mmCIF file of C-alpha atoms in Angstrom:
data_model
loop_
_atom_site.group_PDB
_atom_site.id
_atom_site.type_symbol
_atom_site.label_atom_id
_atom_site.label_comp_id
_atom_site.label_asym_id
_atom_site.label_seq_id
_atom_site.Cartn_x
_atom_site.Cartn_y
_atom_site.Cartn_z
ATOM 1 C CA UNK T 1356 15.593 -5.457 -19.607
ATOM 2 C CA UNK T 1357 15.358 -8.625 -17.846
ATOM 3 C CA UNK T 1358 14.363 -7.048 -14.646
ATOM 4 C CA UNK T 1359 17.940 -6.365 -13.638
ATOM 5 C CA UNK T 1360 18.463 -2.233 -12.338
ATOM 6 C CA UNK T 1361 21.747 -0.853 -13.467
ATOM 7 C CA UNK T 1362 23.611 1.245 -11.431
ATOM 8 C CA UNK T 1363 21.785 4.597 -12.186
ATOM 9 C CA UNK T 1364 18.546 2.944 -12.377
ATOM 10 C CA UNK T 1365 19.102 1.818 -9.063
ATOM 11 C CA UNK T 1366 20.615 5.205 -7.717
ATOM 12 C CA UNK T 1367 17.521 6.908 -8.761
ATOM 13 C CA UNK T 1368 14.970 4.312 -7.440
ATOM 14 C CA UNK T 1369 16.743 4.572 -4.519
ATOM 15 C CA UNK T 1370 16.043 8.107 -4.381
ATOM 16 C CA UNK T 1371 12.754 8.279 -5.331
ATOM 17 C CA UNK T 1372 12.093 6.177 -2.506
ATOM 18 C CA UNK T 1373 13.438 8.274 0.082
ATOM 19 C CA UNK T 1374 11.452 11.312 -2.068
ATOM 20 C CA UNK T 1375 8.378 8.684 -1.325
ATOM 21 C CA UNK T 1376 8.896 8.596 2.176
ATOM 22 C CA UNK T 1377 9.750 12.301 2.749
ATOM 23 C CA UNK T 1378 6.251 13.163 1.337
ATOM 24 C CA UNK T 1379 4.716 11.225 4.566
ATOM 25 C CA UNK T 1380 7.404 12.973 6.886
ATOM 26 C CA UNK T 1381 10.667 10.278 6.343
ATOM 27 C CA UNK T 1382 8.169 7.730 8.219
ATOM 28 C CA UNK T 1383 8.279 9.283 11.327
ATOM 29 C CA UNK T 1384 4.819 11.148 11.479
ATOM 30 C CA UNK T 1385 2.660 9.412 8.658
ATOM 31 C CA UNK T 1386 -0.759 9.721 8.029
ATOM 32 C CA UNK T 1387 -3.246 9.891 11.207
ATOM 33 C CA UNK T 1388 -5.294 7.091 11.991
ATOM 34 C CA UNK T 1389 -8.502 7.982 10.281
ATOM 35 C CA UNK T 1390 -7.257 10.661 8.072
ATOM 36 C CA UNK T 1391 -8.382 10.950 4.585
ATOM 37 C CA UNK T 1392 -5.625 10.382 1.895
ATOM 38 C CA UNK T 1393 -5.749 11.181 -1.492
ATOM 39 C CA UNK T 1394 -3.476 9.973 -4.321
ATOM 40 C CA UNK T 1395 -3.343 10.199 -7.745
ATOM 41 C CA UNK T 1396 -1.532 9.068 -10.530
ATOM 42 C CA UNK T 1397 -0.907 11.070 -14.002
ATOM 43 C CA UNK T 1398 -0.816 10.300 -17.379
ATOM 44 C CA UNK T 1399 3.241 10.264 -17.176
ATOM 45 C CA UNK T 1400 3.196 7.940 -13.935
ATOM 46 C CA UNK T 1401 3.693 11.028 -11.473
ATOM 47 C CA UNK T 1402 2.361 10.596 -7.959
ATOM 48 C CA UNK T 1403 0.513 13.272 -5.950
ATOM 49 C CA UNK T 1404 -0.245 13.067 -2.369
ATOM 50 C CA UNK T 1405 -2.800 15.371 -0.760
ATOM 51 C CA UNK T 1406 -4.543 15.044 3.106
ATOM 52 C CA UNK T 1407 -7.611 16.434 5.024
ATOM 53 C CA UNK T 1408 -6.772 17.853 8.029
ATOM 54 C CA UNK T 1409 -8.791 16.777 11.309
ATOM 55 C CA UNK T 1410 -11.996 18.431 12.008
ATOM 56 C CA UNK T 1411 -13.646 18.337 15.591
ATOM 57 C CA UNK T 1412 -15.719 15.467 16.316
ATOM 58 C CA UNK T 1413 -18.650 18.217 16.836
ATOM 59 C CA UNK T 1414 -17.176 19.409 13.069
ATOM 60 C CA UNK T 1415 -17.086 16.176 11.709
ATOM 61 C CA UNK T 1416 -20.929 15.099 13.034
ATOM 62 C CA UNK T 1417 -22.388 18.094 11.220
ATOM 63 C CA UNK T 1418 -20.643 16.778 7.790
ATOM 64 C CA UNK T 1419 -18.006 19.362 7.737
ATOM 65 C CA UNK T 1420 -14.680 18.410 6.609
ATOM 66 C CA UNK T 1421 -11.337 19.323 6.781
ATOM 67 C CA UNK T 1422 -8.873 21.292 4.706
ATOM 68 C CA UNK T 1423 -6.997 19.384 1.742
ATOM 69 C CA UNK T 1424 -3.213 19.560 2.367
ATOM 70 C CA UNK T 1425 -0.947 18.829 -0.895
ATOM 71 C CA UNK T 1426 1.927 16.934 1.090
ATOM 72 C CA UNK T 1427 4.069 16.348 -2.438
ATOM 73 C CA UNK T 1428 4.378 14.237 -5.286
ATOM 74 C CA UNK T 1429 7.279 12.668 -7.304
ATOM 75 C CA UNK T 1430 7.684 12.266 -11.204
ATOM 76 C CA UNK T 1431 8.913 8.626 -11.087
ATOM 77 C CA UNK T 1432 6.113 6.254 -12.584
ATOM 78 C CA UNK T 1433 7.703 3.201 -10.961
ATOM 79 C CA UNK T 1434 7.239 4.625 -7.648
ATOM 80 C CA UNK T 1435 3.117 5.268 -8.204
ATOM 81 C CA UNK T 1436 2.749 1.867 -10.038
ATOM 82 C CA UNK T 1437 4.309 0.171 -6.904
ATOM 83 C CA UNK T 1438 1.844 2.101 -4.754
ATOM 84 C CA UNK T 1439 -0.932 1.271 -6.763
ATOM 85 C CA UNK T 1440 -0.389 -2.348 -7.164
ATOM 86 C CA UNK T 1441 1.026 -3.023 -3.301
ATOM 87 C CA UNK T 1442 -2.352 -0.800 -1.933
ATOM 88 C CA UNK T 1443 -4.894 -1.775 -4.189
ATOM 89 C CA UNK T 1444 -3.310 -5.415 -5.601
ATOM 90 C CA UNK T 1445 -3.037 -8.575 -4.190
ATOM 91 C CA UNK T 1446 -4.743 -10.523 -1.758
ATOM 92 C CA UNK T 1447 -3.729 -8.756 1.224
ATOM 93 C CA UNK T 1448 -5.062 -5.262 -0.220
ATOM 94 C CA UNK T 1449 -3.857 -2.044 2.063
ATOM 95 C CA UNK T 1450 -8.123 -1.239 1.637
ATOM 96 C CA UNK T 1451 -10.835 -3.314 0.421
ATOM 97 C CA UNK T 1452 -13.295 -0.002 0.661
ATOM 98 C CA UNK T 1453 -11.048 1.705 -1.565
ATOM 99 C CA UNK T 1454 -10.090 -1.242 -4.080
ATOM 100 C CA UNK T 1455 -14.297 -1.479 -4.388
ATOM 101 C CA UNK T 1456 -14.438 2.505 -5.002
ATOM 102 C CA UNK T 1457 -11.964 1.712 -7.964
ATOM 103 C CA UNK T 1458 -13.672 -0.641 -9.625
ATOM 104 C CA UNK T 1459 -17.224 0.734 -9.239
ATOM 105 C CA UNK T 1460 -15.535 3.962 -10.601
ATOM 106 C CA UNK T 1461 -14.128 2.511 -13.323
ATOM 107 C CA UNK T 1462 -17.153 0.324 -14.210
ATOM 108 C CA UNK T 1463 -19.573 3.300 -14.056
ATOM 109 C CA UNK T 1464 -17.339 5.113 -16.340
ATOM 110 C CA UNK T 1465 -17.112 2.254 -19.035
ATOM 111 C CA UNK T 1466 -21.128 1.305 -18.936
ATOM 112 C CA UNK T 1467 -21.586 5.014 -19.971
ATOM 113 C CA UNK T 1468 -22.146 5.730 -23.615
ATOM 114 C CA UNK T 1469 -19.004 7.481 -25.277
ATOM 115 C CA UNK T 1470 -18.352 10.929 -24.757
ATOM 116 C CA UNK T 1471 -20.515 11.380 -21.630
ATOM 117 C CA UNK T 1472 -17.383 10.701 -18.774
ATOM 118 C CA UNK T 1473 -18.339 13.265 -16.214
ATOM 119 C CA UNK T 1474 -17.948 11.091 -13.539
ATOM 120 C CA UNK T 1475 -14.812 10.728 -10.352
ATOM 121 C CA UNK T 1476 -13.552 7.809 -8.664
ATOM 122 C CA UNK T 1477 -13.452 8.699 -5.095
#
């Protein structure tokens, strides 16, 4: 407690950082400008990471899309709440599009009457 990491805790954060960033390529290709990116987070806190791959701008005009890519994932829950809170959180959110998806989502699942949830937040 008191928000202090002990060695090991710290160790492993440390790690699960660099397992972050080596899902995105260590930092040094990322995600394309314009790329779709898809995250989710589990009941147990673990992260996935998925992509679309580019289509042609002929492609993309006729509503195809791309191919989803799993690029990883990582079991530590602090890692996915940080994500969370940093991209969706705050005043200075990562994507106000996204944030809005989240809550509509959310609210259009818990205005429906119970046991009728067949609904996705995209």
């Amino acid at each position: 407690g008191g928000g202090v990491l002990g060695e090991n805790e710290r160790l492993g954060l440390e790690e699960s950082v660099t397992a972050f960033k080596g899902i995105f390529g260590g930092g040094r290709k990322g995600v394309g400008k314009g790329k779709i990116l898809m995250m989710n987070r589990g009941a147990e806190g673990e992260l996935g990471v998925w992509v679309e791959d580019e289509v042609s701008e002929q492609a993309g005009k006729k509503g195809e899309h791309g191919e989803i890519k799993y690029l990883g994932g990582l079991e530590d829950e602090r890692i996915s709440r940080l994500v969370w809170l940093g991209y969706l959180g705050g005043g200075s959110v990562a994507s106000e599009d996204a944030r809005k998806s989240v809550v509509e989502g959310v609210m259009e699942i818990v205005e429906r009457p119970i046991g009728t949830i067949d609904t996705q937040v995209v």
